[in-house]
PDB file of C-alpha atoms in Angstrom:
ATOM      1  CA  MET A   1    -242.159 134.704 190.182  1.00 57.00           C
ATOM      2  CA  HIS A   2    -243.551 131.385 191.671  1.00 59.00           C
ATOM      3  CA  SER A   3    -242.121 129.296 194.461  1.00 60.00           C
ATOM      4  CA  SER A   4    -243.016 125.907 195.924  1.00 67.00           C
ATOM      5  CA  PRO A   5    -241.552 123.263 197.980  1.00 63.00           C
ATOM      6  CA  PHE A   6    -239.873 120.188 196.399  1.00 62.00           C
ATOM      7  CA  ASP A   7    -238.085 117.065 197.435  1.00 70.00           C
ATOM      8  CA  GLU A   8    -234.970 115.321 196.515  1.00 61.00           C
ATOM      9  CA  THR A   9    -236.822 112.777 194.190  1.00 71.00           C
ATOM     10  CA  GLU A  10    -237.794 115.866 191.949  1.00 61.00           C
ATOM     11  CA  LEU A  11    -234.108 116.991 191.384  1.00 59.00           C
ATOM     12  CA  THR A  12    -231.610 116.152 188.728  1.00 69.00           C
ATOM     13  CA  ILE A  13    -228.164 117.414 188.006  1.00 68.00           C
ATOM     14  CA  VAL A  14    -227.381 119.337 184.721  1.00 72.00           C
ATOM     15  CA  ASP A  15    -223.866 120.769 184.203  1.00 73.00           C
ATOM     16  CA  GLY A  16    -223.108 120.091 187.832  1.00 77.00           C
ATOM     17  CA  LEU A  17    -226.163 122.117 189.001  1.00 73.00           C
ATOM     18  CA  ARG A  18    -229.083 120.633 190.839  1.00 70.00           C
ATOM     19  CA  VAL A  19    -232.405 121.546 189.022  1.00 67.00           C
ATOM     20  CA  LEU A  20    -235.898 120.347 188.923  1.00 68.00           C
ATOM     21  CA  SER A  21    -236.581 117.306 186.868  1.00 84.00           C
ATOM     22  CA  PRO A  22    -238.132 117.684 183.434  1.00 85.00           C
ATOM     23  CA  ALA A  23    -241.541 116.131 184.748  1.00 89.00           C
ATOM     24  CA  ARG A  24    -241.561 118.456 187.731  1.00 89.00           C
ATOM     25  CA  THR A  25    -240.783 121.384 185.449  1.00 89.00           C
ATOM     26  CA  VAL A  26    -243.518 120.547 182.935  1.00 94.00           C
ATOM     27  CA  VAL A  27    -246.014 120.200 185.834  1.00 94.00           C
ATOM     28  CA  ASP A  28    -245.059 123.550 187.421  1.00 93.00           C
ATOM     29  CA  LEU A  29    -245.514 125.310 184.027  1.00 94.00           C
ATOM     30  CA  ALA A  30    -248.791 123.578 183.482  1.00 96.00           C
ATOM     31  CA  ARG A  31    -250.202 124.808 186.795  1.00 94.00           C
ATOM     32  CA  THR A  32    -249.025 128.393 186.067  1.00 93.00           C
ATOM     33  CA  SER A  33    -249.130 128.809 182.211  1.00 96.00           C
ATOM     34  CA  PRO A  34    -251.876 129.443 179.703  1.00 97.00           C
ATOM     35  CA  PHE A  35    -253.119 126.012 178.181  1.00 98.00           C
ATOM     36  CA  GLU A  36    -251.401 126.548 174.701  1.00 97.00           C
ATOM     37  CA  GLU A  37    -248.011 127.482 176.286  1.00 97.00           C
ATOM     38  CA  ALA A  38    -248.117 124.385 178.675  1.00 98.00           C
ATOM     39  CA  VAL A  39    -248.983 122.031 175.702  1.00 98.00           C
ATOM     40  CA  VAL A  40    -246.129 123.391 173.674  1.00 98.00           C
ATOM     41  CA  VAL A  41    -243.524 122.970 176.370  1.00 97.00           C
ATOM     42  CA  GLY A  42    -245.125 119.559 177.515  1.00 97.00           C
ATOM     43  CA  ASP A  43    -245.067 118.063 173.918  1.00 98.00           C
ATOM     44  CA  ALA A  44    -241.522 119.090 173.475  1.00 97.00           C
ATOM     45  CA  ALA A  45    -240.495 117.786 176.978  1.00 96.00           C
ATOM     46  CA  MET A  46    -242.337 114.494 176.382  1.00 97.00           C
ATOM     47  CA  ARG A  47    -240.416 114.073 173.031  1.00 97.00           C
ATOM     48  CA  GLU A  48    -236.968 115.171 174.346  1.00 95.00           C
ATOM     49  CA  TYR A  49    -236.939 113.273 177.651  1.00 94.00           C
ATOM     50  CA  ARG A  50    -239.319 110.407 176.742  1.00 96.00           C
ATOM     51  CA  LEU A  51    -241.799 111.385 179.418  1.00 96.00           C
ATOM     52  CA  THR A  52    -245.112 109.713 179.466  1.00 97.00           C
ATOM     53  CA  THR A  53    -248.583 111.086 180.445  1.00 97.00           C
ATOM     54  CA  ASN A  54    -248.306 108.732 183.623  1.00 96.00           C
ATOM     55  CA  ASP A  55    -244.873 110.296 184.420  1.00 95.00           C
ATOM     56  CA  LEU A  56    -246.426 113.664 184.372  1.00 97.00           C
ATOM     57  CA  LEU A  57    -249.536 112.807 186.205  1.00 96.00           C
ATOM     58  CA  GLU A  58    -247.476 111.074 188.981  1.00 94.00           C
ATOM     59  CA  SER A  59    -245.463 114.277 189.336  1.00 92.00           C
ATOM     60  CA  LEU A  60    -248.614 116.213 189.524  1.00 93.00           C
ATOM     61  CA  GLU A  61    -249.992 113.932 192.261  1.00 91.00           C
ATOM     62  CA  HIS A  62    -246.829 114.301 194.393  1.00 85.00           C
ATOM     63  CA  TRP A  63    -248.184 117.560 195.493  1.00 78.00           C
ATOM     64  CA  PRO A  64    -251.902 117.116 194.879  1.00 76.00           C
ATOM     65  CA  ARG A  65    -253.259 120.229 196.673  1.00 77.00           C
ATOM     66  CA  ARG A  66    -251.100 122.917 194.987  1.00 83.00           C
ATOM     67  CA  PRO A  67    -252.930 125.594 193.146  1.00 87.00           C
ATOM     68  CA  GLY A  68    -253.587 124.926 189.524  1.00 92.00           C
ATOM     69  CA  ALA A  69    -253.766 121.192 189.771  1.00 94.00           C
ATOM     70  CA  ALA A  70    -256.947 120.861 187.692  1.00 95.00           C
ATOM     71  CA  LYS A  71    -255.662 123.224 184.991  1.00 96.00           C
ATOM     72  CA  ALA A  72    -252.340 121.140 184.899  1.00 96.00           C
ATOM     73  CA  ARG A  73    -254.170 117.832 184.626  1.00 97.00           C
ATOM     74  CA  ARG A  74    -256.126 119.275 181.656  1.00 97.00           C
ATOM     75  CA  ALA A  75    -253.025 120.290 179.866  1.00 98.00           C
ATOM     76  CA  ILE A  76    -251.091 117.071 180.691  1.00 98.00           C
ATOM     77  CA  VAL A  77    -253.785 114.699 179.312  1.00 98.00           C
ATOM     78  CA  PHE A  78    -253.760 116.816 176.088  1.00 98.00           C
ATOM     79  CA  MET A  79    -249.875 116.682 175.682  1.00 98.00           C
ATOM     80  CA  ASP A  80    -248.547 114.431 173.030  1.00 98.00           C
ATOM     81  CA  ALA A  81    -244.900 113.513 172.089  1.00 97.00           C
ATOM     82  CA  ARG A  82    -245.928 113.010 168.460  1.00 97.00           C
ATOM     83  CA  SER A  83    -246.277 116.722 167.939  1.00 96.00           C
ATOM     84  CA  GLU A  84    -242.896 117.555 166.266  1.00 94.00           C
ATOM     85  CA  SER A  85    -242.894 121.259 166.494  1.00 95.00           C
ATOM     86  CA  PRO A  86    -244.282 124.281 168.339  1.00 96.00           C
ATOM     87  CA  GLY A  87    -246.432 124.888 165.381  1.00 96.00           C
ATOM     88  CA  GLU A  88    -247.775 121.372 165.388  1.00 97.00           C
ATOM     89  CA  SER A  89    -248.561 121.727 169.098  1.00 97.00           C
ATOM     90  CA  ARG A  90    -250.276 124.969 168.668  1.00 98.00           C
ATOM     91  CA  SER A  91    -252.292 123.644 165.713  1.00 98.00           C
ATOM     92  CA  ARG A  92    -253.691 120.889 167.890  1.00 98.00           C
ATOM     93  CA  VAL A  93    -254.651 123.282 170.491  1.00 98.00           C
ATOM     94  CA  ARG A  94    -256.366 125.509 167.971  1.00 98.00           C
ATOM     95  CA  MET A  95    -258.218 122.555 166.483  1.00 98.00           C
ATOM     96  CA  HIS A  96    -259.325 121.350 169.844  1.00 98.00           C
ATOM     97  CA  LEU A  97    -260.570 124.852 170.785  1.00 97.00           C
ATOM     98  CA  ALA A  98    -262.406 125.064 167.466  1.00 97.00           C
ATOM     99  CA  GLY A  99    -264.389 121.998 168.263  1.00 97.00           C
ATOM    100  CA  LEU A 100    -262.795 119.973 165.331  1.00 98.00           C
ATOM    101  CA  PRO A 101    -262.607 116.129 165.591  1.00 97.00           C
ATOM    102  CA  LYS A 102    -259.381 114.913 167.232  1.00 97.00           C
ATOM    103  CA  PRO A 103    -256.890 114.143 164.454  1.00 97.00           C
ATOM    104  CA  GLU A 104    -254.481 111.234 164.088  1.00 97.00           C
ATOM    105  CA  LEU A 105    -250.911 112.652 164.377  1.00 97.00           C
ATOM    106  CA  GLN A 106    -247.966 111.667 162.134  1.00 96.00           C
ATOM    107  CA  HIS A 107    -250.382 109.465 159.976  1.00 96.00           C
ATOM    108  CA  VAL A 108    -248.724 107.333 157.344  1.00 96.00           C
ATOM    109  CA  VAL A 109    -250.469 107.372 153.859  1.00 95.00           C
ATOM    110  CA  THR A 110    -249.734 104.528 151.483  1.00 93.00           C
ATOM    111  CA  ASP A 111    -251.064 103.806 148.106  1.00 90.00           C
ATOM    112  CA  VAL A 112    -253.359 100.811 147.130  1.00 89.00           C
ATOM    113  CA  GLN A 113    -250.355  98.564 146.824  1.00 92.00           C
ATOM    114  CA  ALA A 114    -249.348  99.621 150.441  1.00 92.00           C
ATOM    115  CA  ASN A 115    -246.317 101.533 149.216  1.00 91.00           C
ATOM    116  CA  PHE A 116    -245.362 104.506 151.450  1.00 93.00           C
ATOM    117  CA  LEU A 117    -246.346 107.858 150.091  1.00 91.00           C
ATOM    118  CA  ALA A 118    -246.042 110.329 152.980  1.00 93.00           C
ATOM    119  CA  ARG A 119    -246.295 110.869 156.727  1.00 94.00           C
ATOM    120  CA  VAL A 120    -248.685 113.881 157.441  1.00 96.00           C
ATOM    121  CA  ASP A 121    -248.891 116.000 160.475  1.00 96.00           C
ATOM    122  CA  PHE A 122    -252.592 115.477 160.884  1.00 98.00           C
ATOM    123  CA  ALA A 123    -255.287 113.227 159.459  1.00 97.00           C
ATOM    124  CA  LEU A 124    -258.976 112.554 159.749  1.00 98.00           C
ATOM    125  CA  PRO A 125    -258.751 109.127 157.938  1.00 96.00           C
ATOM    126  CA  GLU A 126    -262.520 108.480 158.297  1.00 96.00           C
ATOM    127  CA  PHE A 127    -263.085 111.660 156.160  1.00 97.00           C
ATOM    128  CA  GLY A 128    -260.230 111.460 153.858  1.00 96.00           C
ATOM    129  CA  ILE A 129    -258.580 114.709 154.982  1.00 97.00           C
ATOM    130  CA  VAL A 130    -254.963 115.267 155.727  1.00 97.00           C
ATOM    131  CA  GLY A 131    -253.494 118.447 157.260  1.00 97.00           C
ATOM    132  CA  GLU A 132    -250.011 119.971 157.071  1.00 96.00           C
ATOM    133  CA  PHE A 133    -248.605 122.738 159.353  1.00 96.00           C
ATOM    134  CA  ASP A 134    -246.086 124.453 157.082  1.00 88.00           C
ATOM    135  CA  GLY A 135    -243.151 125.806 159.053  1.00 73.00           C
ATOM    136  CA  ARG A 136    -240.343 127.696 157.230  1.00 59.00           C
ATOM    137  CA  ALA A 137    -238.008 124.793 157.697  1.00 54.00           C
ATOM    138  CA  LYS A 138    -240.202 122.603 155.369  1.00 53.00           C
ATOM    139  CA  TYR A 139    -239.213 124.785 152.340  1.00 50.00           C
ATOM    140  CA  GLY A 140    -235.619 125.864 153.128  1.00 50.00           C
ATOM    141  CA  ARG A 141    -232.302 124.370 153.824  1.00 42.00           C
ATOM    142  CA  LEU A 142    -233.266 123.359 157.395  1.00 46.00           C
ATOM    143  CA  LEU A 143    -235.201 120.565 155.800  1.00 55.00           C
ATOM    144  CA  ARG A 144    -232.172 118.887 154.072  1.00 63.00           C
ATOM    145  CA  PRO A 145    -228.736 120.454 153.918  1.00 69.00           C
ATOM    146  CA  ASP A 146    -228.557 119.437 150.127  1.00 73.00           C
ATOM    147  CA  THR A 147    -231.877 120.933 149.145  1.00 72.00           C
ATOM    148  CA  THR A 148    -232.394 124.298 147.668  1.00 75.00           C
ATOM    149  CA  PRO A 149    -235.542 126.238 148.499  1.00 72.00           C
ATOM    150  CA  ALA A 150    -236.826 125.698 144.995  1.00 76.00           C
ATOM    151  CA  GLN A 151    -236.102 121.959 145.181  1.00 79.00           C
ATOM    152  CA  ALA A 152    -237.898 121.764 148.542  1.00 75.00           C
ATOM    153  CA  VAL A 153    -241.080 123.335 147.012  1.00 76.00           C
ATOM    154  CA  TYR A 154    -240.908 121.152 144.000  1.00 80.00           C
ATOM    155  CA  GLU A 155    -240.669 117.930 146.131  1.00 82.00           C
ATOM    156  CA  GLU A 156    -243.498 119.159 148.453  1.00 81.00           C
ATOM    157  CA  LYS A 157    -245.705 119.716 145.398  1.00 84.00           C
ATOM    158  CA  LEU A 158    -245.048 116.286 144.141  1.00 84.00           C
ATOM    159  CA  ARG A 159    -245.852 114.860 147.603  1.00 86.00           C
ATOM    160  CA  GLU A 160    -249.069 116.692 147.644  1.00 84.00           C
ATOM    161  CA  ASP A 161    -250.029 115.527 144.121  1.00 84.00           C
ATOM    162  CA  ALA A 162    -249.404 111.893 145.459  1.00 87.00           C
ATOM    163  CA  LEU A 163    -251.716 112.522 148.398  1.00 91.00           C
ATOM    164  CA  ARG A 164    -254.445 113.998 146.219  1.00 90.00           C
ATOM    165  CA  ALA A 165    -254.120 111.125 143.881  1.00 88.00           C
ATOM    166  CA  GLN A 166    -255.317 108.780 146.795  1.00 90.00           C
ATOM    167  CA  ASP A 167    -258.450 111.120 146.858  1.00 92.00           C
ATOM    168  CA  LEU A 168    -257.431 112.820 150.025  1.00 95.00           C
ATOM    169  CA  GLN A 169    -258.287 116.401 150.653  1.00 96.00           C
ATOM    170  CA  VAL A 170    -255.056 118.290 151.681  1.00 96.00           C
ATOM    171  CA  LEU A 171    -255.241 121.282 153.956  1.00 97.00           C
ATOM    172  CA  ARG A 172    -252.219 123.424 154.745  1.00 96.00           C
ATOM    173  CA  TRP A 173    -251.730 126.382 157.150  1.00 96.00           C
ATOM    174  CA  THR A 174    -248.789 128.533 158.375  1.00 95.00           C
ATOM    175  CA  LEU A 175    -247.673 130.185 161.479  1.00 94.00           C
ATOM    176  CA  PRO A 176    -249.668 133.351 161.056  1.00 95.00           C
ATOM    177  CA  ASP A 177    -252.852 131.327 160.556  1.00 96.00           C
ATOM    178  CA  LEU A 178    -252.482 130.085 164.089  1.00 96.00           C
ATOM    179  CA  ASP A 179    -253.038 133.574 165.462  1.00 95.00           C
ATOM    180  CA  HIS A 180    -256.337 133.865 163.467  1.00 96.00           C
ATOM    181  CA  PHE A 181    -257.472 130.292 163.199  1.00 97.00           C
ATOM    182  CA  HIS A 182    -261.147 130.675 162.230  1.00 97.00           C
ATOM    183  CA  PRO A 183    -260.628 130.631 158.472  1.00 97.00           C
ATOM    184  CA  THR A 184    -258.501 127.405 158.832  1.00 97.00           C
ATOM    185  CA  ALA A 185    -261.064 125.876 161.089  1.00 98.00           C
ATOM    186  CA  THR A 186    -263.748 126.695 158.539  1.00 98.00           C
ATOM    187  CA  ARG A 187    -261.653 125.109 155.801  1.00 97.00           C
ATOM    188  CA  TRP A 188    -261.705 121.877 157.967  1.00 98.00           C
ATOM    189  CA  ARG A 189    -265.357 121.925 158.517  1.00 98.00           C
ATOM    190  CA  ASN A 190    -265.909 122.460 154.941  1.00 97.00           C
ATOM    191  CA  ALA A 191    -263.740 119.518 153.979  1.00 97.00           C
ATOM    192  CA  ILE A 192    -265.625 117.356 156.559  1.00 97.00           C
ATOM    193  CA  THR A 193    -268.912 118.479 154.954  1.00 96.00           C
ATOM    194  CA  ARG A 194    -267.649 117.609 151.439  1.00 95.00           C
ATOM    195  CA  ALA A 195    -266.498 114.193 152.656  1.00 94.00           C
ATOM    196  CA  THR A 196    -269.966 113.381 154.101  1.00 92.00           C
ATOM    197  CA  ARG A 197    -272.009 114.287 151.111  1.00 85.00           C
TER     198      ARG A 197
END
């Protein structure tokens, strides 16, 4: 249980109740939660409420002497609304902690005629590497209500074939890989090494 003062500018109304604003809530969590948890919540809040990094930093500066301010600042500057799921947010944190280069998010891949091929979760275009976090929704009915799991897998195979046809290295990982990220980080490093030979 944590408590701290607030003022009226940090409140909003939800279902008739006065609650802390999304920005203040993200800042409070960033002060008190582990880095990865703060980033997951912050990425989602930035996306859902269209918060910017400046919005969050201004909220942090409203009470600059509170405990955890430096910790919160570190998480806030790392947050990014372009992460579209908790798995993507956690992947960014794991890549960062592994010392991998900072990837581009939601990178658009086109063919030589500039025709759209795909939008990938992560990319290191300078190395010709793209990365995909594979959540369960990608392969099930949550992807598209009219798609069977078999059709979703087939379409994803065609998509990956199109990416590889552009001489891209495609790396994929799933939720369990985030708990033991070392093998995935090694695959990223190996792909970078291959690209620089």
